[in-house]
mmCIF file of C-alpha atoms in Angstrom:
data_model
loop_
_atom_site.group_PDB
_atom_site.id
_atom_site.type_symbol
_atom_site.label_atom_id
_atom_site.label_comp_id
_atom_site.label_asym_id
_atom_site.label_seq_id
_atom_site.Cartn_x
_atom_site.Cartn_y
_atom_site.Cartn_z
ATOM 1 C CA UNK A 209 186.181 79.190 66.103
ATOM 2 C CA UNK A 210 183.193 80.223 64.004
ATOM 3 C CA UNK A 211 183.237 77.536 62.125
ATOM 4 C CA UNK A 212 183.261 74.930 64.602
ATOM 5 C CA UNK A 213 180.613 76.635 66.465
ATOM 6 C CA UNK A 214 177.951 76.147 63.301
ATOM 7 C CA UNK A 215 179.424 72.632 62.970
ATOM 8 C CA UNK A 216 177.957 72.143 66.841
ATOM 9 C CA UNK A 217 174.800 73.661 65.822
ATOM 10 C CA UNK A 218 174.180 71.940 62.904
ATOM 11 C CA UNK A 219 174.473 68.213 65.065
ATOM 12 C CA UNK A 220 172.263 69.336 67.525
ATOM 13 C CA UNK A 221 169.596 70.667 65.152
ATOM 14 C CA UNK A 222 169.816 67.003 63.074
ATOM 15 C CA UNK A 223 169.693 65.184 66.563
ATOM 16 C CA UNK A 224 166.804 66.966 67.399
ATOM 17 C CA UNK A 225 165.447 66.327 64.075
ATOM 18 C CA UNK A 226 166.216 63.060 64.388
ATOM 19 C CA UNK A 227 164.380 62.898 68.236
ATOM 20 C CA UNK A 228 161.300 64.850 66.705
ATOM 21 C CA UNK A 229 160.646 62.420 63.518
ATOM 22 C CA UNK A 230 160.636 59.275 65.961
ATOM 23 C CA UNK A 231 158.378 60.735 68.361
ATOM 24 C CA UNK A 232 156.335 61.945 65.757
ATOM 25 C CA UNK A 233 156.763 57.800 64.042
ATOM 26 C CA UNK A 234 155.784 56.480 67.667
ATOM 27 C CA UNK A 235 152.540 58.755 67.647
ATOM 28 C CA UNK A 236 151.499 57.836 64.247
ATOM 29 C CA UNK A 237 151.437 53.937 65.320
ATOM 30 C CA UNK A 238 147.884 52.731 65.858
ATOM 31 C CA UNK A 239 146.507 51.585 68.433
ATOM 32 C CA UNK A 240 143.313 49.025 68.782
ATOM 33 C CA UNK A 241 141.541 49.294 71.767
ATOM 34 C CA UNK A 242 140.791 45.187 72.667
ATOM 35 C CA UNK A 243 139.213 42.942 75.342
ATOM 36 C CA UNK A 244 140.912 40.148 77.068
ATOM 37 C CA UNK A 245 141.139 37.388 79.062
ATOM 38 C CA UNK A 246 142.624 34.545 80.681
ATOM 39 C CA UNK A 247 143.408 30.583 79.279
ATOM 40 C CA UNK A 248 141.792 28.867 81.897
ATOM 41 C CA UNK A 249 142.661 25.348 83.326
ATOM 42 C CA UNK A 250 139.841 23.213 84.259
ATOM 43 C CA UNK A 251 136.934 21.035 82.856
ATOM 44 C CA UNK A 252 135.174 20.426 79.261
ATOM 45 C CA UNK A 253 132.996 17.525 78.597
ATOM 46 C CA UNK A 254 131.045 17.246 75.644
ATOM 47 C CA UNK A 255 127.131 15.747 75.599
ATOM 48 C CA UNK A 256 124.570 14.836 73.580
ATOM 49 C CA UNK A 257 120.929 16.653 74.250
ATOM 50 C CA UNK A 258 117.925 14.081 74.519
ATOM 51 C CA UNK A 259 114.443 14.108 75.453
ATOM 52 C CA UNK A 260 112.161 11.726 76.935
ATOM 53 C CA UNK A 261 108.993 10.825 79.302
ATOM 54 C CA UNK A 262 109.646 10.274 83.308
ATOM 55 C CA UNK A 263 108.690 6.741 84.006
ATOM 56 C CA UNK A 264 108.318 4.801 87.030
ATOM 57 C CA UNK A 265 111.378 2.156 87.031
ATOM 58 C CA UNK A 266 109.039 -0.869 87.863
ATOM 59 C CA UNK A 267 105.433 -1.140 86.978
ATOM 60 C CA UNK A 268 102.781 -3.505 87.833
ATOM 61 C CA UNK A 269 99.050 -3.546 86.377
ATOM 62 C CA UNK A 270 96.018 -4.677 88.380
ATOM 63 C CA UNK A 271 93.678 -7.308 87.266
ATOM 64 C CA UNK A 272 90.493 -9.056 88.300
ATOM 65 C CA UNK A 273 90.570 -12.946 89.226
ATOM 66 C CA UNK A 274 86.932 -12.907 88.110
ATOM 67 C CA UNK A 275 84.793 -11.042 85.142
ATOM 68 C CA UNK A 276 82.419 -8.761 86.253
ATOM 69 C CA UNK A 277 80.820 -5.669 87.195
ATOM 70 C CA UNK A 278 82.672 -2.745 89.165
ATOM 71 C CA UNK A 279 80.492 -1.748 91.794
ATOM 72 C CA UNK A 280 83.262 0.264 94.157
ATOM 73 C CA UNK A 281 86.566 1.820 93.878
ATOM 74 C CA UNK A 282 88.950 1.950 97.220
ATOM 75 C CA UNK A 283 91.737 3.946 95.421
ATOM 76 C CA UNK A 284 92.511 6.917 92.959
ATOM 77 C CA UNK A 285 95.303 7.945 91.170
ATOM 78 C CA UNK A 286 98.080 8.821 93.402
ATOM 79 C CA UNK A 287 97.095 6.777 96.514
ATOM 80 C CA UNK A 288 100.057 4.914 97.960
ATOM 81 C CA UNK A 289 99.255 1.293 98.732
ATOM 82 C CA UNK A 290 100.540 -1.939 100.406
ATOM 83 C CA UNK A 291 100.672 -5.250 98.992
ATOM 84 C CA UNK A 292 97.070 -6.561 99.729
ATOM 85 C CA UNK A 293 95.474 -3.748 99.575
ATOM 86 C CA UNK A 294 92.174 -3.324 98.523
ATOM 87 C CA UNK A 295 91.728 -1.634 95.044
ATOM 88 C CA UNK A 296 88.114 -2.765 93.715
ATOM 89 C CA UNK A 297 85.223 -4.774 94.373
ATOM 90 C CA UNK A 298 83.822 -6.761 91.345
ATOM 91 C CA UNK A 299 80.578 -8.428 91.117
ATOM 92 C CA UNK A 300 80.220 -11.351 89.552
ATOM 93 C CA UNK A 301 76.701 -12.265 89.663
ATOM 94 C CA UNK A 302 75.293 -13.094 86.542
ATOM 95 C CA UNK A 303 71.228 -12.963 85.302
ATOM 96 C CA UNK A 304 69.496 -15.611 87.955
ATOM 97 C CA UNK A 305 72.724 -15.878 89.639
ATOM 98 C CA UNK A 306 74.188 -14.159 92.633
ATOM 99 C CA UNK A 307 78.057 -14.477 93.665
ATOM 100 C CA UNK A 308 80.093 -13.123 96.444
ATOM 101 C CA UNK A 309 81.844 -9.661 95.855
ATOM 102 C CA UNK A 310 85.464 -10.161 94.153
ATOM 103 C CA UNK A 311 87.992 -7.868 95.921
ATOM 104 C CA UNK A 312 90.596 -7.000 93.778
ATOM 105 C CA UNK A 313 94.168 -6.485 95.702
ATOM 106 C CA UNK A 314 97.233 -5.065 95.192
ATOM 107 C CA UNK A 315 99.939 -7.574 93.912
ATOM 108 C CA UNK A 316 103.252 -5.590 94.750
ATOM 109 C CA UNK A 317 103.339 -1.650 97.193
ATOM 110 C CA UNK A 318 103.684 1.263 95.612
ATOM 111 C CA UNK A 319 101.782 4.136 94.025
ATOM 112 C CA UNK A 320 98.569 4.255 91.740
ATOM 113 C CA UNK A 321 99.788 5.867 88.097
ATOM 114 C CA UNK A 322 96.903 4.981 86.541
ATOM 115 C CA UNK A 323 93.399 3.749 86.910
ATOM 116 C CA UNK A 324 91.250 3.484 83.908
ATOM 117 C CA UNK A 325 88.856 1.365 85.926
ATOM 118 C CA UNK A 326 85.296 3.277 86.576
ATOM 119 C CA UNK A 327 82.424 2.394 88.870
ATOM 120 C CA UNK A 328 79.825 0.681 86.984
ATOM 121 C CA UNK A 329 82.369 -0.925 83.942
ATOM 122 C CA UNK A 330 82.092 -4.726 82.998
ATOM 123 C CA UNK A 331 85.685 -5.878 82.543
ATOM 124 C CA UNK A 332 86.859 -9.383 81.920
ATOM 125 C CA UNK A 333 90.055 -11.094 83.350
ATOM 126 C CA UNK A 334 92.254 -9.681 80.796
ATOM 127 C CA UNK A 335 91.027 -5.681 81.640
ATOM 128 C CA UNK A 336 93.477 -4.126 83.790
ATOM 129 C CA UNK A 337 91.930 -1.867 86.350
ATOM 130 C CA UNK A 338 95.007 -0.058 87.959
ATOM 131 C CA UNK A 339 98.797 0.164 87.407
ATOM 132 C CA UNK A 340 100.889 0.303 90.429
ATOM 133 C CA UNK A 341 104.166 1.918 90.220
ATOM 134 C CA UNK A 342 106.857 0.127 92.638
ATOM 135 C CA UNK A 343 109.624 1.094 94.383
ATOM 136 C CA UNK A 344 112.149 0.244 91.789
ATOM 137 C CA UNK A 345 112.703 4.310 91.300
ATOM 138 C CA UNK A 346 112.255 6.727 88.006
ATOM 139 C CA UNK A 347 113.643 6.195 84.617
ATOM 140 C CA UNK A 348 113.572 8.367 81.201
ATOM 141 C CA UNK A 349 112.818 6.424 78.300
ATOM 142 C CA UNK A 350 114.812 8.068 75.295
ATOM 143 C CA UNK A 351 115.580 7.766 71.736
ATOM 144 C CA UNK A 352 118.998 8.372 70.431
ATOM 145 C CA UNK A 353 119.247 9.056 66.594
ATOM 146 C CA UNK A 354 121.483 6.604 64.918
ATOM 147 C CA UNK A 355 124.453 9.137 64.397
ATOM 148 C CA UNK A 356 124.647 8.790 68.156
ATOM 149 C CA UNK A 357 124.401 5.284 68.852
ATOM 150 C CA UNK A 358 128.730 4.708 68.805
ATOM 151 C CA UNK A 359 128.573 7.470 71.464
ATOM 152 C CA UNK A 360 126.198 5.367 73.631
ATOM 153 C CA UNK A 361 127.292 3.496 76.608
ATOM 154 C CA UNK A 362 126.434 2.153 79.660
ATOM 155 C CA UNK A 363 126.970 4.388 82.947
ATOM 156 C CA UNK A 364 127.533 7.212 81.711
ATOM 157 C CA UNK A 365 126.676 10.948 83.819
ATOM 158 C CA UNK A 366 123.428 12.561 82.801
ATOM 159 C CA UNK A 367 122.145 16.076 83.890
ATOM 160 C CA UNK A 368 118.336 15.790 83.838
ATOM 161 C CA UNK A 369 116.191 18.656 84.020
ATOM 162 C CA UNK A 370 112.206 19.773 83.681
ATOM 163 C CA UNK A 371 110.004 22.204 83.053
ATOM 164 C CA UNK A 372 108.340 22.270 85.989
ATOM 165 C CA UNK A 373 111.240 22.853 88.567
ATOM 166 C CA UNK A 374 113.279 25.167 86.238
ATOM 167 C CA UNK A 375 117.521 26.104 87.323
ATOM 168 C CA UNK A 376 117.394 22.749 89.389
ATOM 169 C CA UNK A 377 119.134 19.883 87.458
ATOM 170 C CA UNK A 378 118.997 16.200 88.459
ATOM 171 C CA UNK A 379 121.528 13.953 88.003
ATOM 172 C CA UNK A 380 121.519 9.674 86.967
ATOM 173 C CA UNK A 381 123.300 7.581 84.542
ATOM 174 C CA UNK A 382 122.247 5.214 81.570
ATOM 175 C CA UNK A 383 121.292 1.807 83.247
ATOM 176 C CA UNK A 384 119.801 0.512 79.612
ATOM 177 C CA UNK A 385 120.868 0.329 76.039
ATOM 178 C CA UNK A 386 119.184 -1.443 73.457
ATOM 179 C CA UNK A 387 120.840 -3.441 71.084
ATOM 180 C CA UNK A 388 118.595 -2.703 68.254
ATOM 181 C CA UNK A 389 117.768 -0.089 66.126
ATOM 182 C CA UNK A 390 114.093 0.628 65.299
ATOM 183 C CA UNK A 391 113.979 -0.075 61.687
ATOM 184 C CA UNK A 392 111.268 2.640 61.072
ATOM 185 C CA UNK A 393 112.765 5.707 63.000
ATOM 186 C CA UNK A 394 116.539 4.618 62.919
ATOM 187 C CA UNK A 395 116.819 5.378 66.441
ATOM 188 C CA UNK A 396 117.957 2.970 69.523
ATOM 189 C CA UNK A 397 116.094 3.361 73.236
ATOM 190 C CA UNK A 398 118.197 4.014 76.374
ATOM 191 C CA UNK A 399 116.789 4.279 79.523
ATOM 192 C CA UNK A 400 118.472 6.505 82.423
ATOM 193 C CA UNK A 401 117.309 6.659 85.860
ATOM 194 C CA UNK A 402 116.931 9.618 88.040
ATOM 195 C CA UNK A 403 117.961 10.352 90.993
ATOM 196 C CA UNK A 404 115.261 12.955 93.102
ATOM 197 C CA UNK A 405 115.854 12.525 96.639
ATOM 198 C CA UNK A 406 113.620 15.699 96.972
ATOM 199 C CA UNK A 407 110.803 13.762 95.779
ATOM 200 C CA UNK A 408 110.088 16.487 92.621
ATOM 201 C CA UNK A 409 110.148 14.104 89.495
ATOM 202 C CA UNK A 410 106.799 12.449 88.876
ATOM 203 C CA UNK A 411 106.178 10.196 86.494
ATOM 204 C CA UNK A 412 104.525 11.451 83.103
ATOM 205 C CA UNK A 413 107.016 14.292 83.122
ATOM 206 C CA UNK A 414 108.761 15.910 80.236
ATOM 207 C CA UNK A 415 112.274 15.523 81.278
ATOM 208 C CA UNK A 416 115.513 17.227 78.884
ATOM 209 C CA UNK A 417 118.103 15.031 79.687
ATOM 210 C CA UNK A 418 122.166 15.973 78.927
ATOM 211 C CA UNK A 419 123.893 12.744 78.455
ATOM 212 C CA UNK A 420 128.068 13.151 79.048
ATOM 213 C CA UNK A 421 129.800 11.339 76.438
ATOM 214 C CA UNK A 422 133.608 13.056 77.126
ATOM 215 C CA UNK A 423 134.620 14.354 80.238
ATOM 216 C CA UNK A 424 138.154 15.783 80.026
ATOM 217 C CA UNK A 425 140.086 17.006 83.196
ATOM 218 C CA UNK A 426 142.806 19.809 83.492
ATOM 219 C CA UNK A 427 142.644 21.247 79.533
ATOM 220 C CA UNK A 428 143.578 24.985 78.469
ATOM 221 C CA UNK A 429 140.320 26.244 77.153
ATOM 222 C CA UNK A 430 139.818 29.501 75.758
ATOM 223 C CA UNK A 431 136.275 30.846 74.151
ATOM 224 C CA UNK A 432 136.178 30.115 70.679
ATOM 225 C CA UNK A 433 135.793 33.619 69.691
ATOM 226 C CA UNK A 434 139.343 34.485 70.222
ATOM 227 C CA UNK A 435 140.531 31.726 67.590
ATOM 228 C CA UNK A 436 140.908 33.176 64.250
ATOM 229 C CA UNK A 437 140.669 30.842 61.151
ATOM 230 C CA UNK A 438 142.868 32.314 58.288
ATOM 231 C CA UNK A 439 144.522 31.144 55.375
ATOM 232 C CA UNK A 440 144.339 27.526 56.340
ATOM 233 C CA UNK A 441 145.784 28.502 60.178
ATOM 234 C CA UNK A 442 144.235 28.726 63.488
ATOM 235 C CA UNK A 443 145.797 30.930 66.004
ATOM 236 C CA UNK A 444 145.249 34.202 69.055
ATOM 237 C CA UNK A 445 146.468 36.994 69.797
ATOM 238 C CA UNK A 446 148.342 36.741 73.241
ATOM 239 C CA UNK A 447 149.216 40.143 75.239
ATOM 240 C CA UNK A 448 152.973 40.862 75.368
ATOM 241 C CA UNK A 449 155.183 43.744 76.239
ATOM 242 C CA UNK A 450 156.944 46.170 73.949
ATOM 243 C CA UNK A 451 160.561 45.096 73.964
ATOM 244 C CA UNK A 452 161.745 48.601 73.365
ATOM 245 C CA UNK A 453 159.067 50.394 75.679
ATOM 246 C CA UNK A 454 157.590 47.883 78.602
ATOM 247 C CA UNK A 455 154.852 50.275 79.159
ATOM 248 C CA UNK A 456 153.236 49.457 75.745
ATOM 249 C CA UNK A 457 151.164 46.559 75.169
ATOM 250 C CA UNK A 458 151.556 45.046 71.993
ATOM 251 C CA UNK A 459 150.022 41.652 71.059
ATOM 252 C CA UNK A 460 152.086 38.499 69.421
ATOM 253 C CA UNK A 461 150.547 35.944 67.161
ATOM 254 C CA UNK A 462 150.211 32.182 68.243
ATOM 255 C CA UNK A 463 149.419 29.033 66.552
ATOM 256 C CA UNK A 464 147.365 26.930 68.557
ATOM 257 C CA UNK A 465 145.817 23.098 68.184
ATOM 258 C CA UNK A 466 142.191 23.384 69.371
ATOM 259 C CA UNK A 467 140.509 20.206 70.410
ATOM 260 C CA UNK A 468 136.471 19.550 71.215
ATOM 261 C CA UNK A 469 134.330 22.622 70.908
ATOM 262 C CA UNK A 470 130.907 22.881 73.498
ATOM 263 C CA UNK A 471 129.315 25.527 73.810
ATOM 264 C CA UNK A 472 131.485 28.186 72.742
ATOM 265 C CA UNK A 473 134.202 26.681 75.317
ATOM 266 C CA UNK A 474 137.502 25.680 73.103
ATOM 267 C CA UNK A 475 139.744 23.150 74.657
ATOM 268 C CA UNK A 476 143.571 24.196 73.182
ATOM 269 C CA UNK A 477 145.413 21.145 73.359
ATOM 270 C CA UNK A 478 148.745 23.024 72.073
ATOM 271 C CA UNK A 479 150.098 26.553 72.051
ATOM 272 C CA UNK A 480 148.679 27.794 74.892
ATOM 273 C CA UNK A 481 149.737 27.774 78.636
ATOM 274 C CA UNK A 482 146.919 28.429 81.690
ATOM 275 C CA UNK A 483 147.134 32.025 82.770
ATOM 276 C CA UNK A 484 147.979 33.486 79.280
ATOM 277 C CA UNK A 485 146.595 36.986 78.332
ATOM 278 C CA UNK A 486 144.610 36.153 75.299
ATOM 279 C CA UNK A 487 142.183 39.152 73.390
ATOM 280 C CA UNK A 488 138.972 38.165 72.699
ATOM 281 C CA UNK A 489 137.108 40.663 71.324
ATOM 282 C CA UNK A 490 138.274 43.523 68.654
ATOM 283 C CA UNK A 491 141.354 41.089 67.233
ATOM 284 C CA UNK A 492 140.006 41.087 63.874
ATOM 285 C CA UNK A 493 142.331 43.645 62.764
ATOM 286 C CA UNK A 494 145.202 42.829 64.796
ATOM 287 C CA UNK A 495 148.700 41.603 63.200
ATOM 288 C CA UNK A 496 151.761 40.027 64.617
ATOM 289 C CA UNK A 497 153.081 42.976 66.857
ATOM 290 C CA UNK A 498 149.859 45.540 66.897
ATOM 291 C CA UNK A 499 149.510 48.044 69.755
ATOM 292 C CA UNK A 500 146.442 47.455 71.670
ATOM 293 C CA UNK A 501 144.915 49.559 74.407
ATOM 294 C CA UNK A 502 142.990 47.171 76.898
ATOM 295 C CA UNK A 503 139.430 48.275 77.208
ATOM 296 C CA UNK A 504 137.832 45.335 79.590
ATOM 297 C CA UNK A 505 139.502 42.227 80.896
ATOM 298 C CA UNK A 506 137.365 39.386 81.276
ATOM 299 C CA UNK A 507 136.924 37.081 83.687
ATOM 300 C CA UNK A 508 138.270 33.678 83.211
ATOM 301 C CA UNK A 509 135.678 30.657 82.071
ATOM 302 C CA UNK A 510 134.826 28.834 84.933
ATOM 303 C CA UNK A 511 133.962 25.047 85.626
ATOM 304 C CA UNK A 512 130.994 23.656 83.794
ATOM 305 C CA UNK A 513 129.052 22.272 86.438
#
């Protein structure tokens, strides 16, 4: 009887040996204390970043029908005028001869953009005195390097915006491509108009102008930070559960096929799903399995507009 009774203690001190060392195993376990968030579904489009002047979309310069003298000015820069409208009176009188004043009129309506014309100035027949900008709208005259020119097409979305009105953006398209490449600079003009129905864009702006060259629709994008690059592999860390304890978050490796990278946005054409956990920050020392502790969850990346 003695004997069996220190065979009964002797299990239950190994058993509890044996619960005591995995306790103490589960404890030692480390844990990495990550942020995460989301794979969203939505919208990436890549662009290419131009500048260019504002322009008026038709133009129209002023000139005398006879050589002369300026004597008065009906118009300044700015002034909106009809067709017909008076812009300048020119004398044409001559030494021992006196003419008739020579009104000068405007050939189309529109606005005044410039007027190098002064009271006083001789011009000839060939001098323009004004330039009248018509109602043919605004364009922006750019340059696209030639590493850009196969992205170039006609119709294509721009996002316009300017200095001068800054958070709003306006939006046109490319109306104009040209098919030559200046041989000096290496770089091919497009022209894209703008629309402003609020009347903000003038011409002789400075205008930064976005132009969309890939606009992809319901992609899994992720921000590139979570992708790791190892060892000839690209993959994240998703969240997952421990299989033996649920109340443990652990994190699993997955490979993933990224696509077009803008702006720190990733599109992940394969291994991810929308809706997945993913870490994004503190996953530099994660492995297949780690134990993480989730500090902040992020919110998901939202449409570009």
């Amino acid at each position: 009887m003695k004997n069996l009774f220190s065979i009964l203690l002797s299990i239950i001190v190994i058993f509890s040996g044996c619960s005591r060392d995995k306790k103490d195993a589960v404890a030692d376990v480390p844990v990495f204390a990550v942020n995460t968030t989301l794979a969203a579904e939505g919208q990436i489009q890549d662009y290419i970043t131009l500048t260019g002047d504002i322009i008026a979309g038709s133009t129209v310069d002023v000139f005398s029908d006879a050589a002369g003298r300026i004597t008065e000015l009906f118009v300044s820069v700015g002034t909106r005028v009809n067709r017909g409208s008076p812009i300048a009176s020119v004398d044409p009188s001559r030494p021992g001869m006196t003419f008739r004043q020579s009104i000068v009129t405007a050939p189309i309506s529109g606005t005044i953009v410039m007027m190098p014309a002064q009271v006083g100035m001789t011009i000839s027949q060939a001098v323009p005195l004004a330039r009248i900008a018509g109602g043919g709208g605004l364009e922006i005259r750019l340059n696209a390097a030639e590493r850009f020119i196969s992205r170039m097409a006609m119709n294509l979305s721009c996002e316009i915006t300017v200095d001068a009105w800054p958070g709003d953006v306006f939006y046109g398209s490319v109306t104009e491509v040209s098919p030559t490449v200046d041989v000096i600079s290496r770089t091919m003009e497009v022209r894209v108009n703008a629309r402003d129905s609020g009347a903000k864009l003038k011409p002789g702006m400075f205008a930064k102008v976005r132009v969309i060259t890939e606009r992809k629709n319901n992609i899994v994008k992720i921000p590139a930070s979570a992708v790791i690059n190892r060892f000839g592999e690209q993959y994240v860390y998703v969240l997952a559960k421990d299989e033996e304890n649920p109340e443990i978050d652990i994190v699993r490796k997955r490979i993933i096929t990224p696509g077009i990278l803008i702006d720190g946005v990733m599109e992940i054409q394969n291994g991810l799903s929308p809706d997945e956990e993913i870490v994004v920050r503190g996953h530099t020392l994660l492995d297949d399995g780690s134990r993480v502790n989730i500090i902040e969850r992020i919110s998901p990346l939202r449409e570009q507009l």
